[in-house]
Short mmCIF file of C-alpha atoms and ligand atoms in Angstrom, two decimals:
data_model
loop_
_atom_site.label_atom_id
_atom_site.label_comp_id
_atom_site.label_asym_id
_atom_site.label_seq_id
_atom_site.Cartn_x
_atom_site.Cartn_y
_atom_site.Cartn_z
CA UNK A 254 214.67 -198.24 9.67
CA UNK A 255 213.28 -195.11 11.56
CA UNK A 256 214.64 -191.83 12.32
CA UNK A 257 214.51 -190.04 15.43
CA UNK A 258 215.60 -186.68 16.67
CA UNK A 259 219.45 -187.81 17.03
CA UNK A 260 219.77 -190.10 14.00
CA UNK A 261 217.28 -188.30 11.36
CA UNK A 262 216.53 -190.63 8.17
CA UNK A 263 217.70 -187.84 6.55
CA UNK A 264 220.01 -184.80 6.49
CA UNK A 265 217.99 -181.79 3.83
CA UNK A 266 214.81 -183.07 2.52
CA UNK A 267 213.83 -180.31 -0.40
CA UNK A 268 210.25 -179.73 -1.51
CA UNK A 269 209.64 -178.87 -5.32
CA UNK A 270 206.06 -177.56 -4.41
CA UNK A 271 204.90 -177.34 -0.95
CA UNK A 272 200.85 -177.23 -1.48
CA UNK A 273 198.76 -178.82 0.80
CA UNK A 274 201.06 -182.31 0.38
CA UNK A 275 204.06 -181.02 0.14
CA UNK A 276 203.16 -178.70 3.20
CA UNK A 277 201.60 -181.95 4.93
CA UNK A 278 204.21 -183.89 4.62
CA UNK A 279 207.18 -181.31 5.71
CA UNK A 280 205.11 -180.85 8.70
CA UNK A 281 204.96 -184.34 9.46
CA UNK A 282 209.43 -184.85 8.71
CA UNK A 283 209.49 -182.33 11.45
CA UNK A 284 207.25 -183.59 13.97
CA UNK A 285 208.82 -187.09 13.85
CA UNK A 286 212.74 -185.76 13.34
CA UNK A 287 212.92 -187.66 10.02
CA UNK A 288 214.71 -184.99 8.48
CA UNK A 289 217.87 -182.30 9.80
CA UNK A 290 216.32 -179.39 8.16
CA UNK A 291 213.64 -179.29 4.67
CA UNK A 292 213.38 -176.43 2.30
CA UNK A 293 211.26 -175.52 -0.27
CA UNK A 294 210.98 -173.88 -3.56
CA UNK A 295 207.63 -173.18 -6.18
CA UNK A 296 207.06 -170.59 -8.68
CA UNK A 297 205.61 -168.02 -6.43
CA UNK A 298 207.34 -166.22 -3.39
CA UNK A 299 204.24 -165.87 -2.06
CA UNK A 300 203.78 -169.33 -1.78
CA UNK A 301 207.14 -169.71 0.40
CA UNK A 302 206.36 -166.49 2.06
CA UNK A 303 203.05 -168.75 3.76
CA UNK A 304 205.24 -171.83 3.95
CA UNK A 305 207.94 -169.81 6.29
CA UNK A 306 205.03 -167.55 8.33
CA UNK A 307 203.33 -171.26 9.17
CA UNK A 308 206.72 -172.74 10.20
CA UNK A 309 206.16 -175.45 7.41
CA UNK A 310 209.56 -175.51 6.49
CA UNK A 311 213.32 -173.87 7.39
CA UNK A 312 214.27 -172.07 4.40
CA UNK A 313 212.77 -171.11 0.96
CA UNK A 314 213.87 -169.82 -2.36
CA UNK A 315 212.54 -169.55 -5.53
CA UNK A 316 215.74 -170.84 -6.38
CA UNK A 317 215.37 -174.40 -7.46
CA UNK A 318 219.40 -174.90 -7.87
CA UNK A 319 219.65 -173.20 -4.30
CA UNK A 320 217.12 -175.42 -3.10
CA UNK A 321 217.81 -178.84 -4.20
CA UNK A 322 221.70 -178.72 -4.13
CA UNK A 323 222.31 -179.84 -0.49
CA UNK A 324 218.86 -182.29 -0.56
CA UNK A 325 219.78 -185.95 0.70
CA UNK A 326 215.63 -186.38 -0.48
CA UNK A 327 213.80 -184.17 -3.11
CA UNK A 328 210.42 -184.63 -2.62
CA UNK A 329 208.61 -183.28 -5.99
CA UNK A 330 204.98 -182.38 -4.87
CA UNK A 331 203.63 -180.39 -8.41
CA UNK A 332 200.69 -180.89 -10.35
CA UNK A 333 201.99 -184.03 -12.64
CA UNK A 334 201.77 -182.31 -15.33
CA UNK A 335 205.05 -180.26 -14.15
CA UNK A 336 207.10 -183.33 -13.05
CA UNK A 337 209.01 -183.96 -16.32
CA UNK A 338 209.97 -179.68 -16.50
CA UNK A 339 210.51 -180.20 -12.71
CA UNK A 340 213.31 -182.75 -12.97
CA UNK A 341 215.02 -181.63 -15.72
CA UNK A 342 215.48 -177.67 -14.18
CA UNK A 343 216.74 -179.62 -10.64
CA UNK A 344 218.65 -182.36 -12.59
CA UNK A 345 222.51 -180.21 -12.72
CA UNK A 346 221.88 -179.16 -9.41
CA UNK A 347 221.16 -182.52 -7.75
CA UNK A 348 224.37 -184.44 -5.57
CA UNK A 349 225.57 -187.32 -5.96
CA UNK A 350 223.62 -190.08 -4.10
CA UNK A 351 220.38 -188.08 -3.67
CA UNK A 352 217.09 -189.26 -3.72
CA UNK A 353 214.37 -187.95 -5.63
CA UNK A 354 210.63 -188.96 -5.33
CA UNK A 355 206.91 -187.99 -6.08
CA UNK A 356 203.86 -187.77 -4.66
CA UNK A 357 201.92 -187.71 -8.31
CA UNK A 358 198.41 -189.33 -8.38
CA UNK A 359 199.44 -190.63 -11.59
CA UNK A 360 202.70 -192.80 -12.02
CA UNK A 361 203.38 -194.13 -15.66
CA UNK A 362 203.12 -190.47 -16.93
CA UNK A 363 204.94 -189.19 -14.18
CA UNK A 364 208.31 -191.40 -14.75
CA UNK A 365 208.21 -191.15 -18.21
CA UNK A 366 208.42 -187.54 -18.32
CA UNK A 367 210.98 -188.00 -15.23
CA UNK A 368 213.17 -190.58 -16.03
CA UNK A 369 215.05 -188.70 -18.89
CA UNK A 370 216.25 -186.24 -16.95
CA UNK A 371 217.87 -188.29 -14.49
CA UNK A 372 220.96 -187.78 -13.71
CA UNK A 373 223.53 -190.73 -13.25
CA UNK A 374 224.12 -191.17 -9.39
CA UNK A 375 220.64 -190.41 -8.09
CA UNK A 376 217.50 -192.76 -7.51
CA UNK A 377 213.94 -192.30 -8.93
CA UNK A 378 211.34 -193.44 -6.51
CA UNK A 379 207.88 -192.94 -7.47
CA UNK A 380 205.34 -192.61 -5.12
CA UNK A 381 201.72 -191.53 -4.10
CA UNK A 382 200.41 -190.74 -0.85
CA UNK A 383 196.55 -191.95 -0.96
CA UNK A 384 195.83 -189.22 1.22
CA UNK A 385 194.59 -185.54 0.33
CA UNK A 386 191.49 -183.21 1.17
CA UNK A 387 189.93 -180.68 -1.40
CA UNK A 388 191.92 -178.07 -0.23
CA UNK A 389 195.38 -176.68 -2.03
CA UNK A 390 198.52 -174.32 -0.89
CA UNK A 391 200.52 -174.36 1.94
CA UNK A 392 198.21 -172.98 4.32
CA UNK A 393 195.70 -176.51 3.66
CA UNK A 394 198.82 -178.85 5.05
CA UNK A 395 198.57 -180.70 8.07
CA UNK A 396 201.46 -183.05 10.02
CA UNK A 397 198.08 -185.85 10.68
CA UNK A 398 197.29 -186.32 6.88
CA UNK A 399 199.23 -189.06 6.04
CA UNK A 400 198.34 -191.28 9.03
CA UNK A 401 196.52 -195.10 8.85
CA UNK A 402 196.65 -194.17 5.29
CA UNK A 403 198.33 -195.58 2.44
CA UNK A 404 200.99 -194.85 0.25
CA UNK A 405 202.39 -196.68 -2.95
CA UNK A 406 205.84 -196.72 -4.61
CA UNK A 407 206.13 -197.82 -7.81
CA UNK A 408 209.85 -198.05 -8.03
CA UNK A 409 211.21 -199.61 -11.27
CA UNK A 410 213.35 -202.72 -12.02
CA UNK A 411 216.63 -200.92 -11.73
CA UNK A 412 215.82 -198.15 -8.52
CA UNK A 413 218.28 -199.04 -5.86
CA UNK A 414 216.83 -201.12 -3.21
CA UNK A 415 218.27 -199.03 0.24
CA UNK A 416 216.71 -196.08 -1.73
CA UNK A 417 213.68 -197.18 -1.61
CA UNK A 418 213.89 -198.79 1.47
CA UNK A 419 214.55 -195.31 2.70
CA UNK A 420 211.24 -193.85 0.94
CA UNK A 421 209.19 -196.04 2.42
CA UNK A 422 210.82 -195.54 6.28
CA UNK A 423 209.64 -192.51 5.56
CA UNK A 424 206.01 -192.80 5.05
CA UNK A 425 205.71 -195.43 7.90
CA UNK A 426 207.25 -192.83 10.22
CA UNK A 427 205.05 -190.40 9.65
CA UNK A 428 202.18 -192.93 9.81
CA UNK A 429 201.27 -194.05 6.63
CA UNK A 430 201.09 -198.30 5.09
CA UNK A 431 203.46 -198.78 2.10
CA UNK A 432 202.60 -201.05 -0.71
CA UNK A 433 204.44 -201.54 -3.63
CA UNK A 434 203.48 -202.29 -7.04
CA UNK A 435 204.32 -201.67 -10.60
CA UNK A 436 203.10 -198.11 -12.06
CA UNK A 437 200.78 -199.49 -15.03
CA UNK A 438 198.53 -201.63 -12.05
CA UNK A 439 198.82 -198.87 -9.74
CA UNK A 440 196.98 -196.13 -12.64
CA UNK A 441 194.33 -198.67 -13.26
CA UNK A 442 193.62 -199.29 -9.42
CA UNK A 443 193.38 -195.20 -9.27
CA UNK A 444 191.56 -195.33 -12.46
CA UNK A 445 188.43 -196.43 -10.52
CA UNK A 446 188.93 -195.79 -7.41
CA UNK A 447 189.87 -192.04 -7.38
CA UNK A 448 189.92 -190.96 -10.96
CA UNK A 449 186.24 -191.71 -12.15
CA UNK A 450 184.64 -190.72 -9.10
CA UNK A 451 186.18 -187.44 -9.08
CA UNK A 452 184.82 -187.33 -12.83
CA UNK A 453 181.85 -188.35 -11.87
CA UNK A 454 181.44 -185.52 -8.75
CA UNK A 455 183.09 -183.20 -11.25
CA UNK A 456 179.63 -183.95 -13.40
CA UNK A 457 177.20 -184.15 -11.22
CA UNK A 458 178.12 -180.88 -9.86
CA UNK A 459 178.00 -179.49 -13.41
CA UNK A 460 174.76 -180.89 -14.58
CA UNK A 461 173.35 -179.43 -10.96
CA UNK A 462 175.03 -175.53 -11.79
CA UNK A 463 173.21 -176.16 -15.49
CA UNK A 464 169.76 -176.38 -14.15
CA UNK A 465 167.62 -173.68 -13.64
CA UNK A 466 168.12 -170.61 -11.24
CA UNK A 467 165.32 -171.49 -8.91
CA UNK A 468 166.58 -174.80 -8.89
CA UNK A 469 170.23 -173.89 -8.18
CA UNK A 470 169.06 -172.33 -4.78
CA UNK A 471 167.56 -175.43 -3.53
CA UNK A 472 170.11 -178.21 -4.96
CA UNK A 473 172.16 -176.11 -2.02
CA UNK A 474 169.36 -175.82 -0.17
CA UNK A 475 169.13 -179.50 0.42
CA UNK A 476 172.15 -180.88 -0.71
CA UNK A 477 172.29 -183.16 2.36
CA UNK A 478 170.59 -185.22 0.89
CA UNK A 479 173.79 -186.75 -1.21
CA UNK A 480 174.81 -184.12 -3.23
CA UNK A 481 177.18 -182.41 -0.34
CA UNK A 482 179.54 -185.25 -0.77
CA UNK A 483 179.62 -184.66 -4.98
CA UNK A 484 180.17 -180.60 -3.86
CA UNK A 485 183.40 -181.51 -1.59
CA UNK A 486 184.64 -184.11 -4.18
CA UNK A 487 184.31 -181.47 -7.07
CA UNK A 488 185.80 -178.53 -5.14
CA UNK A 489 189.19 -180.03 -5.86
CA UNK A 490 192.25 -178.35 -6.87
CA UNK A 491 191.29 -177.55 -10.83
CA UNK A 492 194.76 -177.64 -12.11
CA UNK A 493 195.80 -181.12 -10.80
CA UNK A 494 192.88 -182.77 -11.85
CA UNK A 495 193.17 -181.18 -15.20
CA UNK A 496 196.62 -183.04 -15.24
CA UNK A 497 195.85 -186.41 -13.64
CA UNK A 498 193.33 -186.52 -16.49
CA UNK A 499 195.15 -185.44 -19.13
CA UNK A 500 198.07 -187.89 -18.10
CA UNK A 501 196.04 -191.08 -17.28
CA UNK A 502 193.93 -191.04 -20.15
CA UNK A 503 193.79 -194.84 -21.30
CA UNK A 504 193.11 -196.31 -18.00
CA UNK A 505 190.82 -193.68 -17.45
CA UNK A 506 188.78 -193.91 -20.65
CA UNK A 507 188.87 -198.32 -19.88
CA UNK A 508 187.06 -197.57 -16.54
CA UNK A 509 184.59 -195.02 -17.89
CA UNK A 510 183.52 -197.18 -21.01
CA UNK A 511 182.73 -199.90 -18.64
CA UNK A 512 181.05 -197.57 -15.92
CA UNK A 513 179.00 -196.48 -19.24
CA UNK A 514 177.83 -199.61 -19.71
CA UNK A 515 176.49 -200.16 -16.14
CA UNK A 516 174.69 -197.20 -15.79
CA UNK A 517 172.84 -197.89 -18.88
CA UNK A 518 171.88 -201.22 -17.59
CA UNK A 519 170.79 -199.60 -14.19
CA UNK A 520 168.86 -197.03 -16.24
CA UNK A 521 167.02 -199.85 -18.19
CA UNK A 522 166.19 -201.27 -14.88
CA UNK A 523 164.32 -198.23 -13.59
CA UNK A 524 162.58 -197.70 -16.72
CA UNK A 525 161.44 -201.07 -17.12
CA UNK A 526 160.75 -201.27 -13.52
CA UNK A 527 162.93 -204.11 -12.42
CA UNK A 528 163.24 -203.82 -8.32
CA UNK A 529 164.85 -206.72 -8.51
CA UNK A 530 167.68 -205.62 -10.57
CA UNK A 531 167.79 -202.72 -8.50
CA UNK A 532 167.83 -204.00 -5.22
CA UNK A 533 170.40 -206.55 -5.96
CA UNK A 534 172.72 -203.81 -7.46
CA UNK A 535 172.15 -201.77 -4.00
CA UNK A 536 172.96 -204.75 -1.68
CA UNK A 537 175.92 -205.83 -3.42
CA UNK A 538 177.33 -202.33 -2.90
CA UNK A 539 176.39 -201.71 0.48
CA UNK A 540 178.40 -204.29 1.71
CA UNK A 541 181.65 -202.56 -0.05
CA UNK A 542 181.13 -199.98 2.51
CA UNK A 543 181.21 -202.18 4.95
CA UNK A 544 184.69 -203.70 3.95
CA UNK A 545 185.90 -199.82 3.49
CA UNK A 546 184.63 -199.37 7.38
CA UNK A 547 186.34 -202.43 8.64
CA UNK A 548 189.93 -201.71 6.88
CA UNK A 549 189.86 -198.27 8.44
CA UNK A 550 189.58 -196.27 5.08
CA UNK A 551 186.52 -194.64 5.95
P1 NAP B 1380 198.75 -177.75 -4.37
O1 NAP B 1380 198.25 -177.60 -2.98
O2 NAP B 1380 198.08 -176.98 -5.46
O3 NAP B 1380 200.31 -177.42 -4.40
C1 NAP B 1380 201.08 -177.44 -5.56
C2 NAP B 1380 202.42 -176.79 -5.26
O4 NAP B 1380 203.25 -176.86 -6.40
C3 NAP B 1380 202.34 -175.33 -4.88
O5 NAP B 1380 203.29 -175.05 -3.89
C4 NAP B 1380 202.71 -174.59 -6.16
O6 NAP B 1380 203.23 -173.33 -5.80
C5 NAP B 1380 203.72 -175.55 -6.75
N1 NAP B 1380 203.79 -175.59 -8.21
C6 NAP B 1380 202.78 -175.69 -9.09
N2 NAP B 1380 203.25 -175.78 -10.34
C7 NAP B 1380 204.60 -175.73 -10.24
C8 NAP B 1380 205.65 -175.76 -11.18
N3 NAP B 1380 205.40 -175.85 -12.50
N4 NAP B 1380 206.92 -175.70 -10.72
C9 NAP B 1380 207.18 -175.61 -9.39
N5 NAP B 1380 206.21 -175.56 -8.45
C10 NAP B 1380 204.94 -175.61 -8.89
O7 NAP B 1380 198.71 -179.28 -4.85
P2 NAP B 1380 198.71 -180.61 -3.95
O8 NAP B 1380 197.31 -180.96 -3.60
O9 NAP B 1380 199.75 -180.48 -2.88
O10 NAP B 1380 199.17 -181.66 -5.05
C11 NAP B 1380 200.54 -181.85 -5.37
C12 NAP B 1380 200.70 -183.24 -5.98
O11 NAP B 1380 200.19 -184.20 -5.06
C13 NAP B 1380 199.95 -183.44 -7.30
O12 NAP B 1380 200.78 -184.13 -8.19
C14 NAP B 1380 198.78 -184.34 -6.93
O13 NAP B 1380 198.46 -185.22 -7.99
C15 NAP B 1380 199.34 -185.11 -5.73
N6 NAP B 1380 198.33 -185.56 -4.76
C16 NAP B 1380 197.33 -184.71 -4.37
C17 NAP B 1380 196.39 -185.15 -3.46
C18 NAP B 1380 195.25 -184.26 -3.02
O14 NAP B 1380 194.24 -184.72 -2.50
N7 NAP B 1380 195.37 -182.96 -3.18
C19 NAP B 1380 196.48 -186.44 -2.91
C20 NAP B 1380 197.55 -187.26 -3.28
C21 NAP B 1380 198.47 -186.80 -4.22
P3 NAP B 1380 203.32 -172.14 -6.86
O15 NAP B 1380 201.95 -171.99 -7.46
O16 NAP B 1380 203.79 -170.96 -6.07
O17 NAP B 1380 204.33 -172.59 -7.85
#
């Protein structure tokens, strides 16, 4: 299934946020024809006032029941932490047969605040784009971010299968792999490999701002030296990383306790002076980065 400029995928696609994912991935709808028209709504007119002057979408309202009344697809691209208050404010306004899906970095969370809300007649299909930059709003979006990249659905036991057949046209067309897999594996799989490391930036970055004035000039100063990539990792949006750990907090807390553990080992190591231990560790992780290369993800 594909769309095209004379048979679009779909007829309204609606945007409940349209930050720099929701912005990316309007942009993208209308560069492949996937879509008849999208609109948008968020909290702020400003917001849509950027989102119309950039030609991200055709119409915007702070009205959500405006917005989301004609939508064939609602895509709901908020903070997590807003899904459940998202769905349930859209869920009288939402026609029969629509589809409404996520881009949440966070899934189990996400549906169970969602799911309640549903109304009778429409499809829930979860989903995360693994695809962002540490930029946010409208003005960050761009039509390219989504492609060679992945993007999960978690749909559950009872989401219609066309619907999330649909979904997943979707993504491809605008560039992007679809797996599917159940929400619990897909939080621990983010657990480690976008949660902690954003902690971990988040930290480093923190520890560095806590040291000395003198210091502070020249951790910027040379920071080329590894700790620009912590600085771009930690610039992140504050407010959705607030919520993605606030709402994945077991797998989270499983993944640090066990990262715990191996730094302490790999701090025993340099006190005791074991090169050994050290340059096994190294080696063993090198060659990770050389997988990452090879699939394309880097
Ligand atoms: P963003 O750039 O900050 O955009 C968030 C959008 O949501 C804005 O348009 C904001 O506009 C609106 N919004 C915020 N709270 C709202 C609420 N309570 N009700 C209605 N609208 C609201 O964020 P983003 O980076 O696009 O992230 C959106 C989602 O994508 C998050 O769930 C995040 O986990 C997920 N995600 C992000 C990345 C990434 O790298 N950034 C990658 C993959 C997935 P107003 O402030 O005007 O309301």
């Amino acid at each position: 299934m594909t769309g095209s400029a004379e048979t679009p995928l779909f007829g309204t696609v609606a945007f409940v946020g349209i930050g720099l994912i929701g912005a990316s991935l309007s942009l993208a709808i209308r560069r492949h024809g996937l879509a008849a028209r999208t609109v948008a709504t968020a909290r702020r007119q400003e917001t849509l006032d950027t989102a119309l002057r950039l030609g991200i979408v055709d119409a915007a309202s702070t009205d959500m029941a405006e917005t989301v009344a004609d939508a064939d697809l609602v895509m709901v691209c908020v903070p997590v932490g807003a899904s459940g208050a998202v769905m349930r404010a859209m869920a009288p306004h939402l026609k029969p047969g629509a589809i409404v899906s996520d881009v949440g970095s966070v899934k189990c969370a996400v549906i169970a605040d969602m799911l309640p809300h549903l109304p009778e007649g429409v499809a829930l299909v979860p989903g995360h784009p693994l695809a962002g930059t540490e930029f946010s709003g409208p003005e960050a979006g761009f039509a390219e971010l989504f492609e060679q990249r992945w993007c999960v659905l978690t749909p559950l036991p009872h989401t219609p299968k066309d619907a999330v057949e649909r979904v997943a046209a979707m993504w491809r067309a605008v560039g992007s792999n679809v797996d599917t897999m159940d929400p619990e594996h897909h939080d621990r799989v983010l657990a480690i490999t976008s949660h902690l490391p954003h902690l971990i930036a988040y930290t480093i970055v923190g520890t560095a701002t806590d040291l000395g004035a003198d210091l502070k000039q020249e951790v910027i100063k040379y920071s080329a030296s590894g700790f620009r990539d912590f600085t771009r990792i930690a610039a992140s949006d504050p407010v959705m990383w607030r919520d993605v750990f606030l709402n994945n907090k077991e797998a989270v807390l499983e993944v640090l306790q066990r990262f715990t553990e191996d730094l302490t080992a790999l701090q025993r190591a340099i006190r005791r002076g074991e090169g050994d231990t050290l340059e096994r560790h190294f080696t063993r992780t090198r060659a990770i980065r050389r997988g990452i290369i090879d699939a394309k993800q880097a």
